[in-house]
């Protein structure tokens, strides 16, 4: 199982590094549990240092976003290649907070996936419907739309790894978690969509949205789940530890 901690912009540079140092032994212990993989996704500013703190360990580091361009005049953007150079193994793209606040389109998210795969960084593509889309019964249409451009990109790669994190927008940071049967249904749908592109099992399905130590156990029993994308609960080491140990 893969446990991705998305720290968003919840900690400053000093706080993020302090969190890593204070819980260093705990993180190492978690990463050494069989079949558990831990990925920490701090802000861009901390990535290099976090990679340094956890070098020579099984802890992996990820970014929370990257540019959709390879190189050029894109003020404020960060290239996928730089992420790889500083030690990022993963990068979250298409998070609902970026789709909402930065108006990211499905096409743009696909282009980010392209840059990451070209640089050898594993994309964690977030998909999921809003409450209005859920109520209108458009969930599958929305998720399909969000993935079409991603699939077009991966078609061009013979070897790749990719995570798809299903995160209903109405579950992110709200404390509301869908029924396991519902998540399972969406997972089955995503697997059906992706099977043409996933000949070797390179696509891992994650669930994200209000995951905590009280619900992770039951979510974990959903068939085909390969991990979690964890926001709020990843900011409290004890909670994160419990989720990984479950
Ligand atoms: P949450 O966030 O666990 O706080 O709901 C998940 C995410 O945004 O990735």
PDB file of C-alpha atoms and ligand atoms in Angstrom:
ATOM      1  CA  UNK A   1       0.000   0.000   0.000  1.00  0.00           C
ATOM      2  CA  UNK A   2       1.094   3.513  -0.829  1.00  0.00           C
ATOM      3  CA  UNK A   3       0.537   6.295   1.720  1.00  0.00           C
ATOM      4  CA  UNK A   4       0.919   9.753   0.202  1.00  0.00           C
ATOM      5  CA  UNK A   5       1.018  12.660   2.655  1.00  0.00           C
ATOM      6  CA  UNK A   6      -0.189  15.852   0.996  1.00  0.00           C
ATOM      7  CA  UNK A   7       0.947  18.656   3.286  1.00  0.00           C
ATOM      8  CA  UNK A   8      -0.557  21.306   0.965  1.00  0.00           C
ATOM      9  CA  UNK A   9       0.526  24.772   2.206  1.00  0.00           C
ATOM     10  CA  UNK A  10      -0.214  23.944   5.834  1.00  0.00           C
ATOM     11  CA  UNK A  11       3.357  24.236   7.120  1.00  0.00           C
ATOM     12  CA  UNK A  12       6.021  26.884   6.616  1.00  0.00           C
ATOM     13  CA  UNK A  13       9.529  25.928   5.519  1.00  0.00           C
ATOM     14  CA  UNK A  14      10.743  25.780   9.131  1.00  0.00           C
ATOM     15  CA  UNK A  15       7.653  23.938  10.347  1.00  0.00           C
ATOM     16  CA  UNK A  16       7.848  21.354   7.557  1.00  0.00           C
ATOM     17  CA  UNK A  17      11.486  20.557   8.209  1.00  0.00           C
ATOM     18  CA  UNK A  18      10.885  20.542  11.973  1.00  0.00           C
ATOM     19  CA  UNK A  19       8.046  18.034  11.434  1.00  0.00           C
ATOM     20  CA  UNK A  20      10.390  15.752   9.482  1.00  0.00           C
ATOM     21  CA  UNK A  21      13.182  15.993  12.057  1.00  0.00           C
ATOM     22  CA  UNK A  22      10.887  15.571  15.088  1.00  0.00           C
ATOM     23  CA  UNK A  23       9.308  12.443  13.584  1.00  0.00           C
ATOM     24  CA  UNK A  24      12.362  11.146  11.716  1.00  0.00           C
ATOM     25  CA  UNK A  25      12.573   7.778  13.519  1.00  0.00           C
ATOM     26  CA  UNK A  26       8.814   7.285  13.260  1.00  0.00           C
ATOM     27  CA  UNK A  27       8.789   7.923   9.519  1.00  0.00           C
ATOM     28  CA  UNK A  28      11.729   5.566   9.003  1.00  0.00           C
ATOM     29  CA  UNK A  29       9.966   2.864  11.041  1.00  0.00           C
ATOM     30  CA  UNK A  30       6.817   3.229   8.907  1.00  0.00           C
ATOM     31  CA  UNK A  31       8.781   3.008   5.677  1.00  0.00           C
ATOM     32  CA  UNK A  32      10.342  -0.241   6.854  1.00  0.00           C
ATOM     33  CA  UNK A  33       7.030  -2.043   7.333  1.00  0.00           C
ATOM     34  CA  UNK A  34       6.626  -4.683   4.645  1.00  0.00           C
ATOM     35  CA  UNK A  35       4.375  -3.701   1.740  1.00  0.00           C
ATOM     36  CA  UNK A  36       3.980  -0.111   3.006  1.00  0.00           C
ATOM     37  CA  UNK A  37       5.421   2.745   0.983  1.00  0.00           C
ATOM     38  CA  UNK A  38       5.404   6.295   2.310  1.00  0.00           C
ATOM     39  CA  UNK A  39       5.569   9.419   0.132  1.00  0.00           C
ATOM     40  CA  UNK A  40       5.839  12.897   1.678  1.00  0.00           C
ATOM     41  CA  UNK A  41       4.679  15.845  -0.441  1.00  0.00           C
ATOM     42  CA  UNK A  42       5.822  19.153   1.043  1.00  0.00           C
ATOM     43  CA  UNK A  43       5.811  22.569  -0.650  1.00  0.00           C
ATOM     44  CA  UNK A  44       8.390  23.173  -3.394  1.00  0.00           C
ATOM     45  CA  UNK A  45      10.647  25.095  -1.009  1.00  0.00           C
ATOM     46  CA  UNK A  46      11.151  22.133   1.322  1.00  0.00           C
ATOM     47  CA  UNK A  47      11.492  19.322  -1.218  1.00  0.00           C
ATOM     48  CA  UNK A  48      15.267  19.385  -1.538  1.00  0.00           C
ATOM     49  CA  UNK A  49      15.844  19.436   2.209  1.00  0.00           C
ATOM     50  CA  UNK A  50      13.247  16.743   2.867  1.00  0.00           C
ATOM     51  CA  UNK A  51      14.996  14.562   0.257  1.00  0.00           C
ATOM     52  CA  UNK A  52      18.259  15.191   2.129  1.00  0.00           C
ATOM     53  CA  UNK A  53      16.770  14.325   5.525  1.00  0.00           C
ATOM     54  CA  UNK A  54      15.406  11.012   4.241  1.00  0.00           C
ATOM     55  CA  UNK A  55      18.235  10.066   1.898  1.00  0.00           C
ATOM     56  CA  UNK A  56      19.309   6.440   2.283  1.00  0.00           C
ATOM     57  CA  UNK A  57      15.828   5.545   3.533  1.00  0.00           C
ATOM     58  CA  UNK A  58      12.749   4.075   1.872  1.00  0.00           C
ATOM     59  CA  UNK A  59      10.801   7.331   2.358  1.00  0.00           C
ATOM     60  CA  UNK A  60      10.013   8.906  -1.014  1.00  0.00           C
ATOM     61  CA  UNK A  61       9.353  12.570  -1.642  1.00  0.00           C
ATOM     62  CA  UNK A  62       6.819  14.095  -4.010  1.00  0.00           C
ATOM     63  CA  UNK A  63       5.827  17.544  -5.247  1.00  0.00           C
ATOM     64  CA  UNK A  64       2.294  18.936  -5.213  1.00  0.00           C
ATOM     65  CA  UNK A  65       2.374  20.288  -8.766  1.00  0.00           C
ATOM     66  CA  UNK A  66       4.627  20.964 -11.761  1.00  0.00           C
ATOM     67  CA  UNK A  67       4.625  22.924 -15.004  1.00  0.00           C
ATOM     68  CA  UNK A  68       2.850  21.638 -18.086  1.00  0.00           C
ATOM     69  CA  UNK A  69       5.781  22.946 -20.132  1.00  0.00           C
ATOM     70  CA  UNK A  70       9.207  21.453 -20.634  1.00  0.00           C
ATOM     71  CA  UNK A  71      11.232  24.674 -20.438  1.00  0.00           C
ATOM     72  CA  UNK A  72      10.827  28.356 -21.274  1.00  0.00           C
ATOM     73  CA  UNK A  73       9.414  31.713 -20.276  1.00  0.00           C
ATOM     74  CA  UNK A  74       6.915  30.545 -17.669  1.00  0.00           C
ATOM     75  CA  UNK A  75       7.375  32.792 -14.668  1.00  0.00           C
ATOM     76  CA  UNK A  76       6.736  31.040 -11.393  1.00  0.00           C
ATOM     77  CA  UNK A  77       6.479  27.548 -12.841  1.00  0.00           C
ATOM     78  CA  UNK A  78       8.621  24.567 -11.847  1.00  0.00           C
ATOM     79  CA  UNK A  79       9.816  22.072 -14.452  1.00  0.00           C
ATOM     80  CA  UNK A  80       9.349  18.343 -13.992  1.00  0.00           C
ATOM     81  CA  UNK A  81      13.016  17.748 -14.812  1.00  0.00           C
ATOM     82  CA  UNK A  82      14.074  19.927 -11.842  1.00  0.00           C
ATOM     83  CA  UNK A  83      11.825  17.899  -9.582  1.00  0.00           C
ATOM     84  CA  UNK A  84      13.551  14.738 -10.725  1.00  0.00           C
ATOM     85  CA  UNK A  85      16.993  16.309 -10.304  1.00  0.00           C
ATOM     86  CA  UNK A  86      16.346  17.243  -6.676  1.00  0.00           C
ATOM     87  CA  UNK A  87      15.062  13.779  -5.847  1.00  0.00           C
ATOM     88  CA  UNK A  88      11.293  13.810  -6.317  1.00  0.00           C
ATOM     89  CA  UNK A  89       9.945  10.378  -7.137  1.00  0.00           C
ATOM     90  CA  UNK A  90       6.287  11.460  -7.346  1.00  0.00           C
ATOM     91  CA  UNK A  91       4.246  14.541  -8.189  1.00  0.00           C
ATOM     92  CA  UNK A  92       0.564  15.232  -7.504  1.00  0.00           C
ATOM     93  CA  UNK A  93      -1.247  16.815 -10.472  1.00  0.00           C
ATOM     94  CA  UNK A  94      -4.812  17.938 -11.007  1.00  0.00           C
ATOM     95  CA  UNK A  95      -5.640  18.239  -7.324  1.00  0.00           C
ATOM     96  CA  UNK A  96      -9.145  19.666  -6.932  1.00  0.00           C
ATOM     97  CA  UNK A  97      -7.717  22.677  -5.101  1.00  0.00           C
ATOM     98  CA  UNK A  98      -5.666  23.507  -8.203  1.00  0.00           C
ATOM     99  CA  UNK A  99      -8.561  22.799 -10.545  1.00  0.00           C
ATOM    100  CA  UNK A 100     -10.715  25.171  -8.446  1.00  0.00           C
ATOM    101  CA  UNK A 101      -8.282  27.939  -7.467  1.00  0.00           C
ATOM    102  CA  UNK A 102      -6.003  27.884 -10.514  1.00  0.00           C
ATOM    103  CA  UNK A 103      -8.643  26.903 -13.086  1.00  0.00           C
ATOM    104  CA  UNK A 104      -6.639  23.909 -14.281  1.00  0.00           C
ATOM    105  CA  UNK A 105      -8.209  22.096 -17.213  1.00  0.00           C
ATOM    106  CA  UNK A 106      -8.158  18.393 -17.956  1.00  0.00           C
ATOM    107  CA  UNK A 107      -5.903  19.095 -20.945  1.00  0.00           C
ATOM    108  CA  UNK A 108      -3.424  20.990 -18.790  1.00  0.00           C
ATOM    109  CA  UNK A 109      -3.327  18.132 -16.288  1.00  0.00           C
ATOM    110  CA  UNK A 110      -2.593  15.749 -19.174  1.00  0.00           C
ATOM    111  CA  UNK A 111       0.323  17.939 -20.259  1.00  0.00           C
ATOM    112  CA  UNK A 112       1.709  17.873 -16.719  1.00  0.00           C
ATOM    113  CA  UNK A 113       1.531  14.079 -16.804  1.00  0.00           C
ATOM    114  CA  UNK A 114       3.471  14.168 -20.087  1.00  0.00           C
ATOM    115  CA  UNK A 115       6.249  16.294 -18.576  1.00  0.00           C
ATOM    116  CA  UNK A 116       6.492  14.077 -15.516  1.00  0.00           C
ATOM    117  CA  UNK A 117       6.626  10.814 -17.462  1.00  0.00           C
ATOM    118  CA  UNK A 118       9.292  12.264 -19.752  1.00  0.00           C
ATOM    119  CA  UNK A 119      11.341  13.088 -16.662  1.00  0.00           C
ATOM    120  CA  UNK A 120      10.763   9.786 -14.904  1.00  0.00           C
ATOM    121  CA  UNK A 121       8.636  11.200 -12.084  1.00  0.00           C
ATOM    122  CA  UNK A 122       5.513   9.211 -11.182  1.00  0.00           C
ATOM    123  CA  UNK A 123       2.359  11.338 -11.566  1.00  0.00           C
ATOM    124  CA  UNK A 124      -0.394  11.081  -8.972  1.00  0.00           C
ATOM    125  CA  UNK A 125      -3.402  12.260 -10.976  1.00  0.00           C
ATOM    126  CA  UNK A 126      -6.337  13.456  -8.878  1.00  0.00           C
ATOM    127  CA  UNK A 127      -9.859  13.040 -10.199  1.00  0.00           C
ATOM    128  CA  UNK A 128     -13.252  13.426  -8.601  1.00  0.00           C
ATOM    129  CA  UNK A 129     -16.615  15.104  -8.828  1.00  0.00           C
ATOM    130  CA  UNK A 130     -18.074  18.089  -6.999  1.00  0.00           C
ATOM    131  CA  UNK A 131     -21.175  17.742  -4.839  1.00  0.00           C
ATOM    132  CA  UNK A 132     -23.291  19.294  -7.610  1.00  0.00           C
ATOM    133  CA  UNK A 133     -21.978  16.757 -10.117  1.00  0.00           C
ATOM    134  CA  UNK A 134     -22.589  13.961  -7.618  1.00  0.00           C
ATOM    135  CA  UNK A 135     -26.171  15.096  -7.029  1.00  0.00           C
ATOM    136  CA  UNK A 136     -26.758  15.382 -10.761  1.00  0.00           C
ATOM    137  CA  UNK A 137     -25.536  11.820 -11.286  1.00  0.00           C
ATOM    138  CA  UNK A 138     -22.611  12.870 -13.496  1.00  0.00           C
ATOM    139  CA  UNK A 139     -19.830  11.193 -11.559  1.00  0.00           C
ATOM    140  CA  UNK A 140     -18.690   8.734 -14.218  1.00  0.00           C
ATOM    141  CA  UNK A 141     -18.868  11.346 -16.993  1.00  0.00           C
ATOM    142  CA  UNK A 142     -16.758  13.749 -14.947  1.00  0.00           C
ATOM    143  CA  UNK A 143     -14.132  11.170 -14.034  1.00  0.00           C
ATOM    144  CA  UNK A 144     -13.958   9.936 -17.631  1.00  0.00           C
ATOM    145  CA  UNK A 145     -13.492  13.511 -18.938  1.00  0.00           C
ATOM    146  CA  UNK A 146     -10.752  14.109 -16.372  1.00  0.00           C
ATOM    147  CA  UNK A 147      -8.865  11.024 -17.536  1.00  0.00           C
ATOM    148  CA  UNK A 148      -9.181  11.182 -21.335  1.00  0.00           C
ATOM    149  CA  UNK A 149      -6.190  13.476 -21.843  1.00  0.00           C
ATOM    150  CA  UNK A 150      -4.140  11.500 -19.346  1.00  0.00           C
ATOM    151  CA  UNK A 151      -4.805   8.290 -21.277  1.00  0.00           C
ATOM    152  CA  UNK A 152      -3.908   9.998 -24.566  1.00  0.00           C
ATOM    153  CA  UNK A 153      -0.537  10.857 -23.028  1.00  0.00           C
ATOM    154  CA  UNK A 154       0.235   7.450 -21.555  1.00  0.00           C
ATOM    155  CA  UNK A 155      -0.543   5.814 -24.871  1.00  0.00           C
ATOM    156  CA  UNK A 156       2.763   7.260 -26.075  1.00  0.00           C
ATOM    157  CA  UNK A 157       4.810   5.491 -23.388  1.00  0.00           C
ATOM    158  CA  UNK A 158       5.722   1.827 -23.433  1.00  0.00           C
ATOM    159  CA  UNK A 159       6.901   1.907 -19.823  1.00  0.00           C
ATOM    160  CA  UNK A 160       5.476   4.150 -17.159  1.00  0.00           C
ATOM    161  CA  UNK A 161       4.032   4.185 -13.645  1.00  0.00           C
ATOM    162  CA  UNK A 162       1.030   6.257 -12.719  1.00  0.00           C
ATOM    163  CA  UNK A 163      -1.249   6.682  -9.722  1.00  0.00           C
ATOM    164  CA  UNK A 164      -4.849   7.791 -10.057  1.00  0.00           C
ATOM    165  CA  UNK A 165      -6.251   9.233  -6.842  1.00  0.00           C
ATOM    166  CA  UNK A 166     -10.020   9.270  -6.709  1.00  0.00           C
ATOM    167  CA  UNK A 167     -10.893  12.206  -4.459  1.00  0.00           C
ATOM    168  CA  UNK A 168     -14.511  13.351  -4.486  1.00  0.00           C
ATOM    169  CA  UNK A 169     -14.287  17.135  -4.055  1.00  0.00           C
ATOM    170  CA  UNK A 170     -17.067  16.991  -1.464  1.00  0.00           C
ATOM    171  CA  UNK A 171     -14.958  14.677   0.645  1.00  0.00           C
ATOM    172  CA  UNK A 172     -11.703  16.661   0.611  1.00  0.00           C
ATOM    173  CA  UNK A 173     -11.214  18.333   3.986  1.00  0.00           C
ATOM    174  CA  UNK A 174     -14.886  17.925   4.958  1.00  0.00           C
ATOM    175  CA  UNK A 175     -14.804  14.863   7.202  1.00  0.00           C
ATOM    176  CA  UNK A 176     -17.312  13.189   4.874  1.00  0.00           C
ATOM    177  CA  UNK A 177     -16.245   9.866   3.387  1.00  0.00           C
ATOM    178  CA  UNK A 178     -18.342   8.029   0.808  1.00  0.00           C
ATOM    179  CA  UNK A 179     -19.583   4.510   1.446  1.00  0.00           C
ATOM    180  CA  UNK A 180     -16.973   1.889   0.578  1.00  0.00           C
ATOM    181  CA  UNK A 181     -19.336   0.365  -1.990  1.00  0.00           C
ATOM    182  CA  UNK A 182     -19.513   3.703  -3.778  1.00  0.00           C
ATOM    183  CA  UNK A 183     -15.722   4.102  -3.908  1.00  0.00           C
ATOM    184  CA  UNK A 184     -15.461   0.519  -5.159  1.00  0.00           C
ATOM    185  CA  UNK A 185     -17.902   1.262  -7.966  1.00  0.00           C
ATOM    186  CA  UNK A 186     -15.845   4.273  -9.114  1.00  0.00           C
ATOM    187  CA  UNK A 187     -12.622   2.261  -8.858  1.00  0.00           C
ATOM    188  CA  UNK A 188     -14.158  -0.454 -11.050  1.00  0.00           C
ATOM    189  CA  UNK A 189     -15.163   2.199 -13.548  1.00  0.00           C
ATOM    190  CA  UNK A 190     -11.642   3.707 -13.619  1.00  0.00           C
ATOM    191  CA  UNK A 191     -10.109   0.243 -14.018  1.00  0.00           C
ATOM    192  CA  UNK A 192     -12.441  -0.485 -16.898  1.00  0.00           C
ATOM    193  CA  UNK A 193     -11.467   2.813 -18.562  1.00  0.00           C
ATOM    194  CA  UNK A 194      -7.767   2.258 -18.029  1.00  0.00           C
ATOM    195  CA  UNK A 195      -7.421  -1.441 -18.826  1.00  0.00           C
ATOM    196  CA  UNK A 196      -6.492  -0.739 -22.447  1.00  0.00           C
ATOM    197  CA  UNK A 197      -3.522   1.335 -21.233  1.00  0.00           C
ATOM    198  CA  UNK A 198      -2.596  -0.741 -18.234  1.00  0.00           C
ATOM    199  CA  UNK A 199      -1.240  -3.976 -19.652  1.00  0.00           C
ATOM    200  CA  UNK A 200       1.291  -4.522 -16.874  1.00  0.00           C
ATOM    201  CA  UNK A 201      -0.526  -3.197 -13.826  1.00  0.00           C
ATOM    202  CA  UNK A 202       1.356   0.119 -13.908  1.00  0.00           C
ATOM    203  CA  UNK A 203      -1.668   2.105 -12.734  1.00  0.00           C
ATOM    204  CA  UNK A 204      -2.293   2.217  -8.993  1.00  0.00           C
ATOM    205  CA  UNK A 205      -5.602   3.422  -7.594  1.00  0.00           C
ATOM    206  CA  UNK A 206      -5.576   5.577  -4.484  1.00  0.00           C
ATOM    207  CA  UNK A 207      -8.431   6.991  -2.473  1.00  0.00           C
ATOM    208  CA  UNK A 208      -8.290  10.485  -0.979  1.00  0.00           C
ATOM    209  CA  UNK A 209     -10.736  12.642   0.952  1.00  0.00           C
ATOM    210  CA  UNK A 210     -10.984  12.894   4.751  1.00  0.00           C
ATOM    211  CA  UNK A 211      -8.965   9.719   5.320  1.00  0.00           C
ATOM    212  CA  UNK A 212      -8.159   9.339   9.006  1.00  0.00           C
ATOM    213  CA  UNK A 213      -7.285   6.674  11.529  1.00  0.00           C
ATOM    214  CA  UNK A 214     -10.970   5.858  12.138  1.00  0.00           C
ATOM    215  CA  UNK A 215     -11.976   5.181   8.519  1.00  0.00           C
ATOM    216  CA  UNK A 216      -8.761   4.019   6.815  1.00  0.00           C
ATOM    217  CA  UNK A 217      -9.220   0.419   7.975  1.00  0.00           C
ATOM    218  CA  UNK A 218     -12.525  -0.044   6.203  1.00  0.00           C
ATOM    219  CA  UNK A 219     -11.464   1.907   3.091  1.00  0.00           C
ATOM    220  CA  UNK A 220      -8.401  -0.342   2.889  1.00  0.00           C
ATOM    221  CA  UNK A 221     -10.598  -3.380   2.381  1.00  0.00           C
ATOM    222  CA  UNK A 222     -12.021  -1.975  -0.868  1.00  0.00           C
ATOM    223  CA  UNK A 223     -10.980  -4.237  -3.716  1.00  0.00           C
ATOM    224  CA  UNK A 224      -8.316  -2.857  -6.048  1.00  0.00           C
ATOM    225  CA  UNK A 225      -7.278  -0.047  -3.701  1.00  0.00           C
ATOM    226  CA  UNK A 226      -3.507   0.401  -3.721  1.00  0.00           C
ATOM    227  CA  UNK A 227      -3.160   3.333  -1.350  1.00  0.00           C
ATOM    228  CA  UNK A 228      -4.276   6.650   0.104  1.00  0.00           C
ATOM    229  CA  UNK A 229      -3.784  10.348  -0.509  1.00  0.00           C
ATOM    230  CA  UNK A 230      -3.963  11.936   2.915  1.00  0.00           C
ATOM    231  CA  UNK A 231      -4.266  15.644   3.647  1.00  0.00           C
ATOM    232  CA  UNK A 232      -5.320  16.818   7.117  1.00  0.00           C
ATOM    233  CA  UNK A 233      -4.476  13.603   8.972  1.00  0.00           C
ATOM    234  CA  UNK A 234      -0.945  13.598   7.540  1.00  0.00           C
ATOM    235  CA  UNK A 235      -0.153  16.770   9.502  1.00  0.00           C
ATOM    236  CA  UNK A 236      -0.450  14.894  12.783  1.00  0.00           C
ATOM    237  CA  UNK A 237       2.263  12.250  12.912  1.00  0.00           C
ATOM    238  CA  UNK A 238       0.363  10.040  15.381  1.00  0.00           C
ATOM    239  CA  UNK A 239      -2.695   9.951  13.110  1.00  0.00           C
ATOM    240  CA  UNK A 240      -0.599   9.318  10.005  1.00  0.00           C
ATOM    241  CA  UNK A 241       1.278   6.555  11.821  1.00  0.00           C
ATOM    242  CA  UNK A 242      -1.967   4.844  12.821  1.00  0.00           C
ATOM    243  CA  UNK A 243      -3.289   4.994   9.255  1.00  0.00           C
ATOM    244  CA  UNK A 244      -0.126   3.390   7.872  1.00  0.00           C
ATOM    245  CA  UNK A 245      -0.001   0.754  10.620  1.00  0.00           C
ATOM    246  CA  UNK A 246      -3.617  -0.371  10.117  1.00  0.00           C
TER     247      UNK A 246
HETATM  248  P1  LIG B   1      -7.987  15.584   3.283  1.00  0.00           P
HETATM  249  O1  LIG B   1      -7.242  16.033   1.946  1.00  0.00           O
HETATM  250  O2  LIG B   1      -7.402  14.269   3.698  1.00  0.00           O
HETATM  251  O3  LIG B   1      -7.668  16.680   4.268  1.00  0.00           O
HETATM  252  O4  LIG B   1      -9.421  15.502   2.963  1.00  0.00           O
HETATM  253  C1  LIG B   1      -6.962  15.099   0.936  1.00  0.00           C
HETATM  254  C2  LIG B   1      -6.304  15.794  -0.216  1.00  0.00           C
HETATM  255  O5  LIG B   1      -6.647  16.949  -0.478  1.00  0.00           O
HETATM  256  O6  LIG B   1      -5.446  15.248  -0.900  1.00  0.00           O
END
